[in-house]
mmCIF file with all atom_site columns, C-alpha atoms in Angstrom:
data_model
loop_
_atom_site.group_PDB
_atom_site.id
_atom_site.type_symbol
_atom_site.label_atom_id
_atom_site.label_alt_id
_atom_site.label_comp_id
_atom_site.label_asym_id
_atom_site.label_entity_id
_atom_site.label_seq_id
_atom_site.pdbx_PDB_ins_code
_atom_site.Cartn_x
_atom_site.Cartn_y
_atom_site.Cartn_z
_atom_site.occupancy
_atom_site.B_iso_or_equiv
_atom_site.pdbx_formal_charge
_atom_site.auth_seq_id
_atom_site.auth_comp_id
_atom_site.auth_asym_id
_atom_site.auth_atom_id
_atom_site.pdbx_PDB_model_num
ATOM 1   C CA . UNK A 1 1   ? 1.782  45.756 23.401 1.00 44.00 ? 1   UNK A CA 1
ATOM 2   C CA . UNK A 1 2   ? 1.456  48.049 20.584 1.00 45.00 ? 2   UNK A CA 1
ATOM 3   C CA . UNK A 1 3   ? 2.148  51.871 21.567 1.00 46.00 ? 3   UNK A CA 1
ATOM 4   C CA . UNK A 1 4   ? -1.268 53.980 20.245 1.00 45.00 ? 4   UNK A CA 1
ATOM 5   C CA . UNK A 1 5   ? -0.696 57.646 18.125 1.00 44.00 ? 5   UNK A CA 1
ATOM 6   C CA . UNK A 1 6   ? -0.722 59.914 20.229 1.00 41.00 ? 6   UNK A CA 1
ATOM 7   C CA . UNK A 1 7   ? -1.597 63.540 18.870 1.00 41.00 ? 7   UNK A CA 1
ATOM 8   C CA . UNK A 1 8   ? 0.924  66.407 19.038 1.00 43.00 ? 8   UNK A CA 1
ATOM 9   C CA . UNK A 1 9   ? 1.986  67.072 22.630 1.00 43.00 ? 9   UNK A CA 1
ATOM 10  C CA . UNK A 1 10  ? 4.435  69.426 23.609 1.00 48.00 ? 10  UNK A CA 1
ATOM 11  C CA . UNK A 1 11  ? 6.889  69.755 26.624 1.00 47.00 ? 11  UNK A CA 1
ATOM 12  C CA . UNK A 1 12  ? 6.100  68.388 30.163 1.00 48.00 ? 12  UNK A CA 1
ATOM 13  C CA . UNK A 1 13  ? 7.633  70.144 32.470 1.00 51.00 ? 13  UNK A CA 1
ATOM 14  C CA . UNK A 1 14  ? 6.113  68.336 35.703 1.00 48.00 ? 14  UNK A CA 1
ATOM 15  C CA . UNK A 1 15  ? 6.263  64.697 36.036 1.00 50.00 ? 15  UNK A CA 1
ATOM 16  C CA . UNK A 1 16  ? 3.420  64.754 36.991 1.00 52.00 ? 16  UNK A CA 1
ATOM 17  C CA . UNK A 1 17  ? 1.752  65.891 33.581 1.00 47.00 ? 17  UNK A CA 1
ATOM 18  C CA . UNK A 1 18  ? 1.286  61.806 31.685 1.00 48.00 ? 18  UNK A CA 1
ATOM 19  C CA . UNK A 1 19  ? 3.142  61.710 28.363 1.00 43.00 ? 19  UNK A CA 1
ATOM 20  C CA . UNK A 1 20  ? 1.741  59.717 25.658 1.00 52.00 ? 20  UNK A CA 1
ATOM 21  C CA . UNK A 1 21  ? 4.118  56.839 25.330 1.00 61.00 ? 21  UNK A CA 1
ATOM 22  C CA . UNK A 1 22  ? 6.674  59.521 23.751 1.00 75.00 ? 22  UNK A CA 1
ATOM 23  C CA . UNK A 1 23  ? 10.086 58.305 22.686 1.00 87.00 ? 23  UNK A CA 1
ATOM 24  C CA . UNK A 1 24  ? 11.863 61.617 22.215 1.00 90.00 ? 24  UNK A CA 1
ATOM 25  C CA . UNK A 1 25  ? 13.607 63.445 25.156 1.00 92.00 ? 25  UNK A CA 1
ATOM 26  C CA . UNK A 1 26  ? 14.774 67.210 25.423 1.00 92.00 ? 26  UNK A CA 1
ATOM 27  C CA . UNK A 1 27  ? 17.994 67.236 26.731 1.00 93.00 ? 27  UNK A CA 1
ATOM 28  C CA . UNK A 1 28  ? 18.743 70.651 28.196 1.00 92.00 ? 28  UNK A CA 1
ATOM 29  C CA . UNK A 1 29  ? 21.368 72.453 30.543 1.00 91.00 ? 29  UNK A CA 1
ATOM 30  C CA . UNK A 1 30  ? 23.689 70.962 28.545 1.00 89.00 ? 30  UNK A CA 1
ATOM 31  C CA . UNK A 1 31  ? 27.604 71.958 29.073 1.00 86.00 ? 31  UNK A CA 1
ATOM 32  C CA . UNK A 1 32  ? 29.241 73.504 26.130 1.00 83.00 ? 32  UNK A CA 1
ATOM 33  C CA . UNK A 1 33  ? 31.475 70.859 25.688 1.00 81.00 ? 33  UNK A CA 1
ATOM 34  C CA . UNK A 1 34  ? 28.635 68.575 24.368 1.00 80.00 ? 34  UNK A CA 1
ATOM 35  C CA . UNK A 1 35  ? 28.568 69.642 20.541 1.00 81.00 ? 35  UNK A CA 1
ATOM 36  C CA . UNK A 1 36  ? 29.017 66.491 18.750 1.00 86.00 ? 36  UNK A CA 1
ATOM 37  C CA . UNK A 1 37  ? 25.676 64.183 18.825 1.00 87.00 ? 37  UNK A CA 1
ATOM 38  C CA . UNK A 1 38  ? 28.063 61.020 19.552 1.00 89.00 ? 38  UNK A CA 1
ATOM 39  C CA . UNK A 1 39  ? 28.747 62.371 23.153 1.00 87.00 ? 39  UNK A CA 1
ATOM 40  C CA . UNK A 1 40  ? 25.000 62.912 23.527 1.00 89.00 ? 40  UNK A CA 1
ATOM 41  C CA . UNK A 1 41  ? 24.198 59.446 21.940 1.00 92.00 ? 41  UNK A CA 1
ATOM 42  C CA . UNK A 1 42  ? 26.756 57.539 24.394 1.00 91.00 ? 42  UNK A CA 1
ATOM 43  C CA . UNK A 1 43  ? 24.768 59.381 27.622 1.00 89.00 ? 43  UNK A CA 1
ATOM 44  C CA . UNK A 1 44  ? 21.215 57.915 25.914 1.00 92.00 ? 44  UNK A CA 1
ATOM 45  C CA . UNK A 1 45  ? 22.386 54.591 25.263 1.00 95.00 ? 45  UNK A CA 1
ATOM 46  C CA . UNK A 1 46  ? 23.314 53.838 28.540 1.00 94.00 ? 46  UNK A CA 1
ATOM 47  C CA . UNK A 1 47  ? 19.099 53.314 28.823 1.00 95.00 ? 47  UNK A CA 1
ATOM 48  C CA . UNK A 1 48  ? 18.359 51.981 25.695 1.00 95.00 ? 48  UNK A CA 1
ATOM 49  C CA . UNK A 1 49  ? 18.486 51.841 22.061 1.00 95.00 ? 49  UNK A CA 1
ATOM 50  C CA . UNK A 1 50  ? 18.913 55.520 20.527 1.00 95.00 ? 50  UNK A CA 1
ATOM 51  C CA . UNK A 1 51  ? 16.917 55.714 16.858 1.00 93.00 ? 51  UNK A CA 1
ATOM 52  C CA . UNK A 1 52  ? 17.957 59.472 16.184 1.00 91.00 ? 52  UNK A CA 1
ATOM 53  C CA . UNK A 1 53  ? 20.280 62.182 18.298 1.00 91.00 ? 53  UNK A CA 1
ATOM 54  C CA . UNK A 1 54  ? 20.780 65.788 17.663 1.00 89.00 ? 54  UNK A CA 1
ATOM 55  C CA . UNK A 1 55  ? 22.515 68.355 19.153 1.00 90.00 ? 55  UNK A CA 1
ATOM 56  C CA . UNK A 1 56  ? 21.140 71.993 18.511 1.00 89.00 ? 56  UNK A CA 1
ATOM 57  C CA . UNK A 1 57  ? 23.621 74.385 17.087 1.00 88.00 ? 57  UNK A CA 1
ATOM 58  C CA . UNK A 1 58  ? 23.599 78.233 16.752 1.00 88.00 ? 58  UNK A CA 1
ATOM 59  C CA . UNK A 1 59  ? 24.025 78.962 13.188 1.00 88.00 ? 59  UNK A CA 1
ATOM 60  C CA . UNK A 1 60  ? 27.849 80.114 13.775 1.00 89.00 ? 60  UNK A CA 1
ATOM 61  C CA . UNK A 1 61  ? 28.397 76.519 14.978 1.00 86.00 ? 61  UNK A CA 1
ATOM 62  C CA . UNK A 1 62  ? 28.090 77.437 18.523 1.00 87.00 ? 62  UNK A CA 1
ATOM 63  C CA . UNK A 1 63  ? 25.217 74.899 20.293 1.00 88.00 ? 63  UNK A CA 1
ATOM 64  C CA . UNK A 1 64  ? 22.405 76.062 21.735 1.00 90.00 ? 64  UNK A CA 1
ATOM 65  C CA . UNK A 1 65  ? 22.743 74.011 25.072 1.00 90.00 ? 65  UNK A CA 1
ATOM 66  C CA . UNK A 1 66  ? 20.370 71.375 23.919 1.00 91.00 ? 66  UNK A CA 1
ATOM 67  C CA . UNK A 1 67  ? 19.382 68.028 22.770 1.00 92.00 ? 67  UNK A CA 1
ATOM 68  C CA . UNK A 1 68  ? 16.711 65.643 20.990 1.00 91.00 ? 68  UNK A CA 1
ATOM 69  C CA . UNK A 1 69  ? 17.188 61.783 21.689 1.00 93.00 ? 69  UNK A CA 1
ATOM 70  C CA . UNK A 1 70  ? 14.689 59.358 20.010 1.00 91.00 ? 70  UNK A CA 1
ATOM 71  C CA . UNK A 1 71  ? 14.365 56.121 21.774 1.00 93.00 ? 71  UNK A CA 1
ATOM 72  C CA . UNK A 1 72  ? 13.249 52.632 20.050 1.00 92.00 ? 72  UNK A CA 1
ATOM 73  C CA . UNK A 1 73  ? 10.970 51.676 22.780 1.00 91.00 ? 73  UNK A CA 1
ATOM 74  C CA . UNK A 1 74  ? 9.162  54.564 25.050 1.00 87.00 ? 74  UNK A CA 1
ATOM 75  C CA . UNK A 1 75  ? 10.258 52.570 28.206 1.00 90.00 ? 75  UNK A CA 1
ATOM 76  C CA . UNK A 1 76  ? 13.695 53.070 27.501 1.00 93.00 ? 76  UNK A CA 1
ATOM 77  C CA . UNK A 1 77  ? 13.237 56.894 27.057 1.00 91.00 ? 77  UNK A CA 1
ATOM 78  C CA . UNK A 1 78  ? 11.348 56.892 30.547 1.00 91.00 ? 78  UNK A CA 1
ATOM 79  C CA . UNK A 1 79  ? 14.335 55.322 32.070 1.00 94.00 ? 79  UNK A CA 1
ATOM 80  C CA . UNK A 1 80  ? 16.955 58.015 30.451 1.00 94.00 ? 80  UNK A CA 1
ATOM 81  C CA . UNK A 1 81  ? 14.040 60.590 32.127 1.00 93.00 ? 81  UNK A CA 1
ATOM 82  C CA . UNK A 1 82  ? 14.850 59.009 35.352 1.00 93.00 ? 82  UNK A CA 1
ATOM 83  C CA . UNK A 1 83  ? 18.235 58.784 35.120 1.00 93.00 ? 83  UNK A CA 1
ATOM 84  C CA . UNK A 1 84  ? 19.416 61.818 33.317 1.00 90.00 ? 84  UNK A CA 1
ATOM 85  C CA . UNK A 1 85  ? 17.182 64.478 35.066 1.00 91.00 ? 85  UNK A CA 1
ATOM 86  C CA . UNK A 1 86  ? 19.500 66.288 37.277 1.00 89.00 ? 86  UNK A CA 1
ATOM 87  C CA . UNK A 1 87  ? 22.718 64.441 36.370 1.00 88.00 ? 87  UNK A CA 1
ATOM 88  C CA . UNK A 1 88  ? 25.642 66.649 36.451 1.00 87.00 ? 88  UNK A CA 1
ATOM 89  C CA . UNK A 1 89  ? 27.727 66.252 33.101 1.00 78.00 ? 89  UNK A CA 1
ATOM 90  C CA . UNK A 1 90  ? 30.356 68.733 33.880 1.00 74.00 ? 90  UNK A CA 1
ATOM 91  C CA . UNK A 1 91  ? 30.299 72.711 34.343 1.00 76.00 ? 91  UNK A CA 1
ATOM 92  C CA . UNK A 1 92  ? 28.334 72.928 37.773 1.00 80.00 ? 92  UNK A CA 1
ATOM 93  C CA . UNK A 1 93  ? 25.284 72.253 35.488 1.00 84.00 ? 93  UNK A CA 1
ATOM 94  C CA . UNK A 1 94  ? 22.232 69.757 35.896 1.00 90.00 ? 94  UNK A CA 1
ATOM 95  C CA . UNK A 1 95  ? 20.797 68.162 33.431 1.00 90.00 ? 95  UNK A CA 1
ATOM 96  C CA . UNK A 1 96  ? 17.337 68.589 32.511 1.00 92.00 ? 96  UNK A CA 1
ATOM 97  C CA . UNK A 1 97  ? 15.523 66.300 30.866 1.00 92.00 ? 97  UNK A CA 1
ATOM 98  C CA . UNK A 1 98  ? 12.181 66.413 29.604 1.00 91.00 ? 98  UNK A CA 1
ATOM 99  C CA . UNK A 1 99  ? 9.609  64.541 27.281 1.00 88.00 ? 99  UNK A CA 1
ATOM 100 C CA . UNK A 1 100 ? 8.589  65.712 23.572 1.00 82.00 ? 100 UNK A CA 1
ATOM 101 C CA . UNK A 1 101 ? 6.207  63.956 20.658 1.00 63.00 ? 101 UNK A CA 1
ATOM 102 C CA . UNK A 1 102 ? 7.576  64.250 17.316 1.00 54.00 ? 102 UNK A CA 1
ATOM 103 C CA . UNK A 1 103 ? 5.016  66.398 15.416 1.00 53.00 ? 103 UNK A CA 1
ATOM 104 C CA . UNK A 1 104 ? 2.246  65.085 13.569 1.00 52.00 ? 104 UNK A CA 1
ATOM 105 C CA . UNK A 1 105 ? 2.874  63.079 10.193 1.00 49.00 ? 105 UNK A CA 1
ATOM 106 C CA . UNK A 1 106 ? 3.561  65.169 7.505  1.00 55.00 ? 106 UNK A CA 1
ATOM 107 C CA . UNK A 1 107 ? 4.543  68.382 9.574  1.00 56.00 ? 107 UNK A CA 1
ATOM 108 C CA . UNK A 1 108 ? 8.295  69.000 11.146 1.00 55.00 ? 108 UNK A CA 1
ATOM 109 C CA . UNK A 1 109 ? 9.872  66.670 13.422 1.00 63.00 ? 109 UNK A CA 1
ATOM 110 C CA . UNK A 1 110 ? 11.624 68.231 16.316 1.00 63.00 ? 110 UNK A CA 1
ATOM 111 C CA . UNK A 1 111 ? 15.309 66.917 14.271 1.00 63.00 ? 111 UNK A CA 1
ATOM 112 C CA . UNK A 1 112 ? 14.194 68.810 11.101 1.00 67.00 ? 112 UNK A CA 1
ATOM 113 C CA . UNK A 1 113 ? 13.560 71.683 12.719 1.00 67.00 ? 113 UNK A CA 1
ATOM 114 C CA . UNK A 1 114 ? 16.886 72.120 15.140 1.00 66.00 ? 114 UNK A CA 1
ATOM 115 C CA . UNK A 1 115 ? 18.953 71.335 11.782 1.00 67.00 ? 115 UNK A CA 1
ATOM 116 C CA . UNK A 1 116 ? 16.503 74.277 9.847  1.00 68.00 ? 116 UNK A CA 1
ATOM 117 C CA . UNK A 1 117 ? 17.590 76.619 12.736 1.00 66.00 ? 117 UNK A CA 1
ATOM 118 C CA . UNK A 1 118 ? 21.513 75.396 12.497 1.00 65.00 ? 118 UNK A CA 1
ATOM 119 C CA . UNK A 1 119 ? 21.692 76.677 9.047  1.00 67.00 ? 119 UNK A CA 1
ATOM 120 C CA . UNK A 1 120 ? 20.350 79.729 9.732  1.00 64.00 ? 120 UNK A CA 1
#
């Protein structure tokens, strides 16, 4: 079946808040060591087939701890929910994972803006 629009929703927190058939997770918690977007895309694909992955980085090339990964199909991205909250990647830190809408069309998508803030 056809996935509907959805209008602009930001970050659930609680599983038990519904998304709207979103296809972008927030990767966060994320060990140091993860600064190349291949080494975030490898972890996604695991679920499913990853469209877009970016790994936020300060502006002196340091990241941020976090990641976007867009999804093809919204049921893969709620089984990398599943199975990436909580996993341990290294560091004595948990993964949390989280879902995110890309904004509405025409404004910034979560990837735009992460790259906007790289550059300073």
């Amino acid at each position: 079946p056809a996935e509907p629009s959805s209008p602009a929703v930001e970050w659930s927190e609680s599983r038990e808040t519904p998304h709207i058939f979103s296809k972008v997770l927030r990767l966060s918690n994320l060990p140091p060591t993860f600064v190349e977007a291949a080494a975030v895309r490898q972890l996604g694909e695991r679920f499913g087939h990853v469209t877009q992955c970016q790994v936020a980085m300060n502006p002196n090339g340091t990241p941020r701890g976090f990641a976007y990964v867009s999804f093809s199909r919204s049921d893969d991205a709620d089984r990398a929910l599943e199975g990436m909250e909580g996993a341990a990647l290294g560091q004595g830190l948990a993964v949390r994972a989280s879902f995110c809408n890309p904004r509405p069309v025409g404004g910034v998508t979560v990837f735009q803006e992460a790259a906007a803030h790289a550059k300073g």
